[in-house]
mmCIF file of C-alpha atoms in Angstrom:
data_model
loop_
_atom_site.group_PDB
_atom_site.id
_atom_site.type_symbol
_atom_site.label_atom_id
_atom_site.label_comp_id
_atom_site.label_asym_id
_atom_site.label_seq_id
_atom_site.Cartn_x
_atom_site.Cartn_y
_atom_site.Cartn_z
ATOM 1 C CA GLU A 247 0.097 0.504 -0.210
ATOM 2 C CA VAL A 248 0.928 3.742 -0.984
ATOM 3 C CA HIS A 249 2.473 5.720 1.774
ATOM 4 C CA LEU A 250 2.915 9.601 2.483
ATOM 5 C CA VAL A 251 4.218 10.253 5.138
ATOM 6 C CA GLU A 252 4.807 15.071 5.418
ATOM 7 C CA SER A 253 6.397 16.670 8.373
ATOM 8 C CA GLY A 254 8.334 19.967 9.113
ATOM 9 C CA GLY A 255 5.166 22.288 9.049
ATOM 10 C CA GLY A 256 4.969 24.655 11.849
ATOM 11 C CA LEU A 257 4.620 27.931 13.052
ATOM 12 C CA VAL A 258 6.990 30.485 10.916
ATOM 13 C CA GLN A 259 7.219 34.564 10.514
ATOM 14 C CA PRO A 260 7.610 36.152 7.117
ATOM 15 C CA GLY A 261 10.874 35.872 5.193
ATOM 16 C CA GLY A 262 11.221 32.769 7.345
ATOM 17 C CA SER A 263 12.374 29.647 5.988
ATOM 18 C CA LEU A 264 11.304 26.268 6.719
ATOM 19 C CA ARG A 265 11.936 22.295 5.194
ATOM 20 C CA LEU A 266 9.365 20.406 4.456
ATOM 21 C CA SER A 267 9.939 16.236 4.217
ATOM 22 C CA CYS A 268 7.870 13.507 2.701
ATOM 23 C CA ALA A 269 8.002 9.980 3.148
ATOM 24 C CA ALA A 270 6.834 7.063 1.326
ATOM 25 C CA SER A 271 6.590 3.813 1.328
ATOM 26 C CA GLY A 272 5.192 0.865 -0.859
ATOM 27 C CA PHE A 273 6.243 1.959 -3.871
ATOM 28 C CA ILE A 274 9.952 1.803 -5.745
ATOM 29 C CA PHE A 275 10.400 5.669 -5.212
ATOM 30 C CA SER A 276 12.580 5.550 -8.136
ATOM 31 C CA ASN A 277 9.999 5.550 -10.395
ATOM 32 C CA TYR A 278 7.573 8.022 -9.914
ATOM 33 C CA TRP A 279 7.432 12.298 -10.210
ATOM 34 C CA MET A 280 6.393 13.838 -7.668
ATOM 35 C CA ASN A 281 4.171 16.919 -5.889
ATOM 36 C CA TRP A 282 3.588 19.572 -3.810
ATOM 37 C CA VAL A 283 0.537 20.566 -4.368
ATOM 38 C CA ARG A 284 -1.586 23.142 -1.419
ATOM 39 C CA GLN A 285 -4.467 24.141 -0.025
ATOM 40 C CA ALA A 286 -5.195 27.976 2.101
ATOM 41 C CA PRO A 287 -7.324 28.095 4.930
ATOM 42 C CA GLY A 288 -10.887 27.233 3.579
ATOM 43 C CA LYS A 289 -10.009 27.181 -0.233
ATOM 44 C CA GLY A 290 -8.995 24.902 -2.655
ATOM 45 C CA LEU A 291 -5.935 23.496 -4.488
ATOM 46 C CA GLU A 292 -3.093 24.104 -5.812
ATOM 47 C CA TRP A 293 -0.417 22.632 -7.680
ATOM 48 C CA VAL A 294 3.370 23.798 -6.363
ATOM 49 C CA ALA A 295 6.278 22.268 -7.453
ATOM 50 C CA SER A 296 7.287 18.912 -9.011
ATOM 51 C CA ILE A 297 9.916 17.128 -9.619
ATOM 52 C CA ARG A 298 10.547 14.638 -11.769
ATOM 53 C CA LEU A 299 12.592 10.770 -11.854
ATOM 54 C CA THR A 300 15.676 12.878 -11.144
ATOM 55 C CA GLU A 301 16.723 15.972 -9.656
ATOM 56 C CA ASN A 302 17.438 18.094 -13.304
ATOM 57 C CA GLU A 303 13.844 18.483 -13.895
ATOM 58 C CA ARG A 304 11.376 21.029 -11.716
ATOM 59 C CA SER A 305 9.094 23.155 -12.142
ATOM 60 C CA TYR A 306 7.529 25.065 -9.933
ATOM 61 C CA VAL A 307 3.607 27.590 -9.782
ATOM 62 C CA ASP A 308 4.932 31.287 -10.918
ATOM 63 C CA SER A 309 4.497 32.069 -7.255
ATOM 64 C CA VAL A 310 6.995 30.499 -5.490
ATOM 65 C CA GLU A 311 9.556 30.371 -8.241
ATOM 66 C CA GLY A 312 12.998 31.607 -7.066
ATOM 67 C CA ARG A 313 12.083 30.646 -2.948
ATOM 68 C CA PHE A 314 11.019 27.125 -3.377
ATOM 69 C CA THR A 315 13.325 24.167 -3.893
ATOM 70 C CA ILE A 316 11.979 20.916 -3.780
ATOM 71 C CA SER A 317 14.203 18.194 -4.157
ATOM 72 C CA ARG A 318 14.482 14.716 -3.318
ATOM 73 C CA ASP A 319 16.852 11.102 -1.988
ATOM 74 C CA ASN A 320 15.876 8.203 -3.998
ATOM 75 C CA ALA A 321 17.846 6.123 -1.234
ATOM 76 C CA LYS A 322 15.972 7.143 1.184
ATOM 77 C CA GLY A 323 13.070 7.607 -0.238
ATOM 78 C CA SER A 324 12.319 10.471 0.480
ATOM 79 C CA LEU A 325 10.958 14.186 -0.722
ATOM 80 C CA TYR A 326 11.854 17.781 0.320
ATOM 81 C CA LEU A 327 10.125 20.684 -0.179
ATOM 82 C CA GLN A 328 12.399 24.022 0.766
ATOM 83 C CA MET A 329 10.740 27.332 1.348
ATOM 84 C CA SER A 330 12.507 31.103 2.220
ATOM 85 C CA ASN A 331 11.706 33.759 1.863
ATOM 86 C CA LEU A 332 7.926 32.822 3.384
ATOM 87 C CA ARG A 333 5.134 35.609 3.280
ATOM 88 C CA ALA A 334 1.267 35.154 4.752
ATOM 89 C CA GLU A 335 0.288 34.001 1.497
ATOM 90 C CA ASP A 336 1.875 30.919 2.091
ATOM 91 C CA THR A 337 -0.093 30.097 4.865
ATOM 92 C CA ALA A 338 -1.076 26.509 3.650
ATOM 93 C CA VAL A 339 -1.723 22.232 3.999
ATOM 94 C CA TYR A 340 0.659 21.325 2.189
ATOM 95 C CA TYR A 341 0.146 17.792 0.248
ATOM 96 C CA CYS A 342 3.041 15.853 -0.970
ATOM 97 C CA ALA A 343 1.621 13.854 -4.493
ATOM 98 C CA ARG A 344 2.331 10.831 -6.099
ATOM 99 C CA ASP A 345 2.456 10.734 -10.153
ATOM 100 C CA GLY A 346 1.454 8.531 -10.608
ATOM 101 C CA ASP A 347 -1.224 6.897 -13.916
ATOM 102 C CA SER A 348 -1.919 10.252 -14.371
ATOM 103 C CA PHE A 349 -1.224 12.381 -12.371
ATOM 104 C CA PHE A 350 -2.096 12.563 -8.721
ATOM 105 C CA ASP A 351 -3.308 9.383 -7.636
ATOM 106 C CA SER A 352 -1.900 9.104 -3.589
ATOM 107 C CA TRP A 353 -1.827 11.632 -1.361
ATOM 108 C CA GLY A 354 -0.062 12.428 2.717
ATOM 109 C CA GLN A 355 -2.419 13.385 4.800
ATOM 110 C CA GLY A 356 -0.661 17.046 5.191
ATOM 111 C CA THR A 357 1.639 19.161 7.154
ATOM 112 C CA LEU A 358 0.064 22.597 8.352
ATOM 113 C CA VAL A 359 2.257 25.935 7.496
ATOM 114 C CA THR A 360 1.610 29.346 9.300
ATOM 115 C CA VAL A 361 3.683 32.574 7.982
ATOM 116 C CA SER A 362 2.993 35.076 11.401
ATOM 117 C CA SER A 363 4.401 36.818 13.260
ATOM 118 C CA ASP J 1076 -2.913 28.914 -17.311
ATOM 119 C CA VAL J 1077 -5.694 26.718 -18.518
ATOM 120 C CA VAL J 1078 -8.761 27.357 -15.712
ATOM 121 C CA MET J 1079 -10.925 24.909 -14.863
ATOM 122 C CA THR J 1080 -14.258 26.376 -14.422
ATOM 123 C CA GLN J 1081 -16.916 23.776 -11.705
ATOM 124 C CA SER J 1082 -20.875 24.651 -11.052
ATOM 125 C CA PRO J 1083 -22.076 24.351 -9.531
ATOM 126 C CA LEU J 1084 -19.619 25.318 -6.248
ATOM 127 C CA SER J 1085 -22.278 24.120 -4.362
ATOM 128 C CA LEU J 1086 -24.764 21.281 -3.655
ATOM 129 C CA PRO J 1087 -27.610 20.363 -1.668
ATOM 130 C CA VAL J 1088 -28.372 16.817 -1.975
ATOM 131 C CA THR J 1089 -31.271 14.234 -0.716
ATOM 132 C CA LEU J 1090 -29.145 10.762 0.389
ATOM 133 C CA GLY J 1091 -30.501 8.422 -2.183
ATOM 134 C CA GLN J 1092 -30.689 10.567 -4.526
ATOM 135 C CA PRO J 1093 -28.386 11.493 -8.049
ATOM 136 C CA ALA J 1094 -25.987 14.124 -8.372
ATOM 137 C CA SER J 1095 -23.967 15.247 -11.245
ATOM 138 C CA ILE J 1096 -20.967 17.714 -11.638
ATOM 139 C CA SER J 1097 -19.528 19.905 -14.227
ATOM 140 C CA CYS J 1098 -15.880 20.893 -14.754
ATOM 141 C CA ARG J 1099 -15.427 24.070 -18.012
ATOM 142 C CA SER J 1100 -11.731 23.905 -18.836
ATOM 143 C CA SER J 1101 -10.468 26.761 -20.557
ATOM 144 C CA GLN J 1102 -8.592 25.214 -23.308
ATOM 145 C CA SER J 1103 -9.390 21.274 -25.069
ATOM 146 C CA LEU J 1104 -7.701 18.955 -22.829
ATOM 147 C CA VAL J 1105 -6.808 16.301 -25.099
ATOM 148 C CA TYR J 1106 -2.626 16.257 -25.814
ATOM 149 C CA SER J 1107 -0.790 15.586 -28.651
ATOM 150 C CA ASP J 1108 -1.157 11.195 -27.956
ATOM 151 C CA GLY J 1109 -4.900 11.152 -28.094
ATOM 152 C CA LYS J 1110 -5.219 11.202 -24.131
ATOM 153 C CA THR J 1111 -7.260 13.532 -21.845
ATOM 154 C CA TYR J 1112 -5.261 14.094 -18.715
ATOM 155 C CA PHE J 1113 -8.483 14.889 -17.151
ATOM 156 C CA ASN J 1114 -8.815 13.938 -12.748
ATOM 157 C CA TRP J 1115 -11.952 14.361 -10.282
ATOM 158 C CA PHE J 1116 -10.819 14.482 -6.544
ATOM 159 C CA GLN J 1117 -12.686 14.129 -3.443
ATOM 160 C CA GLN J 1118 -12.091 15.755 -0.266
ATOM 161 C CA ARG J 1119 -14.121 14.512 2.630
ATOM 162 C CA PRO J 1120 -14.089 17.140 5.661
ATOM 163 C CA GLY J 1121 -10.656 16.907 8.184
ATOM 164 C CA GLN J 1122 -9.388 14.940 4.536
ATOM 165 C CA SER J 1123 -6.723 14.814 2.125
ATOM 166 C CA PRO J 1124 -8.185 15.095 -1.261
ATOM 167 C CA ARG J 1125 -7.899 11.331 -3.369
ATOM 168 C CA ARG J 1126 -8.071 10.802 -6.816
ATOM 169 C CA LEU J 1127 -11.878 9.630 -7.985
ATOM 170 C CA ILE J 1128 -11.516 9.224 -11.243
ATOM 171 C CA TYR J 1129 -7.855 10.007 -14.110
ATOM 172 C CA ARG J 1130 -8.568 10.888 -17.378
ATOM 173 C CA VAL J 1131 -11.515 11.149 -17.473
ATOM 174 C CA SER J 1132 -13.231 8.639 -16.941
ATOM 175 C CA ASN J 1133 -11.224 5.817 -15.530
ATOM 176 C CA ARG J 1134 -12.788 5.013 -11.421
ATOM 177 C CA ASP J 1135 -9.137 4.571 -8.932
ATOM 178 C CA SER J 1136 -9.173 1.391 -7.006
ATOM 179 C CA GLY J 1137 -11.521 1.039 -4.167
ATOM 180 C CA VAL J 1138 -13.869 3.930 -5.715
ATOM 181 C CA PRO J 1139 -17.268 2.262 -5.570
ATOM 182 C CA ASP J 1140 -19.563 2.076 -8.973
ATOM 183 C CA ARG J 1141 -21.877 4.836 -8.246
ATOM 184 C CA PHE J 1142 -19.088 7.369 -9.378
ATOM 185 C CA SER J 1143 -18.739 8.069 -13.141
ATOM 186 C CA GLY J 1144 -17.021 10.381 -15.195
ATOM 187 C CA SER J 1145 -17.937 11.309 -19.002
ATOM 188 C CA GLY J 1146 -17.032 14.496 -21.809
ATOM 189 C CA SER J 1147 -14.373 15.635 -23.542
ATOM 190 C CA GLY J 1148 -12.603 18.104 -24.793
ATOM 191 C CA THR J 1149 -13.745 21.367 -22.627
ATOM 192 C CA ASP J 1150 -16.467 19.643 -21.379
ATOM 193 C CA PHE J 1151 -16.588 17.449 -18.431
ATOM 194 C CA THR J 1152 -19.255 15.756 -15.716
ATOM 195 C CA LEU J 1153 -18.548 13.615 -12.913
ATOM 196 C CA LYS J 1154 -21.485 11.850 -11.753
ATOM 197 C CA ILE J 1155 -23.275 10.104 -8.556
ATOM 198 C CA SER J 1156 -26.365 7.694 -9.082
ATOM 199 C CA ARG J 1157 -26.911 7.887 -5.815
ATOM 200 C CA VAL J 1158 -26.024 9.850 -3.187
ATOM 201 C CA GLU J 1159 -24.507 8.363 0.479
ATOM 202 C CA ALA J 1160 -23.785 10.568 3.830
ATOM 203 C CA GLU J 1161 -20.172 9.289 2.766
ATOM 204 C CA ASP J 1162 -19.982 10.919 -0.048
ATOM 205 C CA VAL J 1163 -20.123 14.720 1.886
ATOM 206 C CA GLY J 1164 -17.421 16.118 1.056
ATOM 207 C CA VAL J 1165 -15.673 18.718 -1.359
ATOM 208 C CA TYR J 1166 -15.630 17.359 -5.415
ATOM 209 C CA TYR J 1167 -12.101 19.001 -7.065
ATOM 210 C CA CYS J 1168 -11.988 18.985 -10.752
ATOM 211 C CA MET J 1169 -7.782 19.560 -12.666
ATOM 212 C CA GLN J 1170 -6.447 19.389 -15.750
ATOM 213 C CA GLY J 1171 -2.349 18.187 -16.337
ATOM 214 C CA THR J 1172 -2.817 18.164 -20.104
ATOM 215 C CA HIS J 1173 -1.315 21.581 -20.560
ATOM 216 C CA TRP J 1174 1.448 23.333 -17.765
ATOM 217 C CA PRO J 1175 0.875 23.605 -15.344
ATOM 218 C CA PRO J 1176 -2.163 21.325 -14.062
ATOM 219 C CA THR J 1177 -4.496 22.954 -12.905
ATOM 220 C CA PHE J 1178 -8.085 22.804 -10.131
ATOM 221 C CA GLY J 1179 -11.682 23.560 -10.095
ATOM 222 C CA GLN J 1180 -12.436 26.184 -7.589
ATOM 223 C CA GLY J 1181 -14.432 23.023 -5.316
ATOM 224 C CA THR J 1182 -18.278 22.112 -5.380
ATOM 225 C CA LYS J 1183 -19.251 21.431 -1.682
ATOM 226 C CA VAL J 1184 -21.735 18.745 -2.053
ATOM 227 C CA GLU J 1185 -23.669 18.297 1.314
ATOM 228 C CA ILE J 1186 -27.284 16.847 2.058
ATOM 229 C CA LYS J 1187 -30.058 18.279 2.270
#
């Protein structure tokens, strides 16, 4: 069974940094593209970043480009999101999501990031 | 970016009755490989999203057959043949044909 467990969320001041992690199990991690998707409080879903099978191919939503970095460690079965220069509008639950057949077939439980002074 | 527009945004339904949600995209979702990368997701209260339908009409494993997806090009529909209490939540459409992937605003399904 596919299992994705996010961690690393918390309260951070504007301009601060945070690193999210996603531990994957139940599948061959290195065979799948991986993503971060976020959901602001009471709002809808927004794709944030994707990473292909290696770290050579990554992409980001415009609003986080230059501030967030997605990475992966295939040996550890882990996905990461390094977030810097955080803004209030980055406040959200961040989900790790696998790209199985045709996008986002499995999701973690999410980790809450709150950006506030 | 491709805009996904869902309707209605709120859907009160009676238990045992059918329900239907529409989603329209601002561009055709047919990819160059001939496939249409359009999915439906369910998010129950307090839970993570769960994919129900992929590539328009394919049900994910474990999804009850009362859920069905249809459509083509720019217009898509999710149907629930007989609504059950566990179907309460928010439903999102999503496209992956054009980068970046984008979601609809969500449709909140509640019991009357």
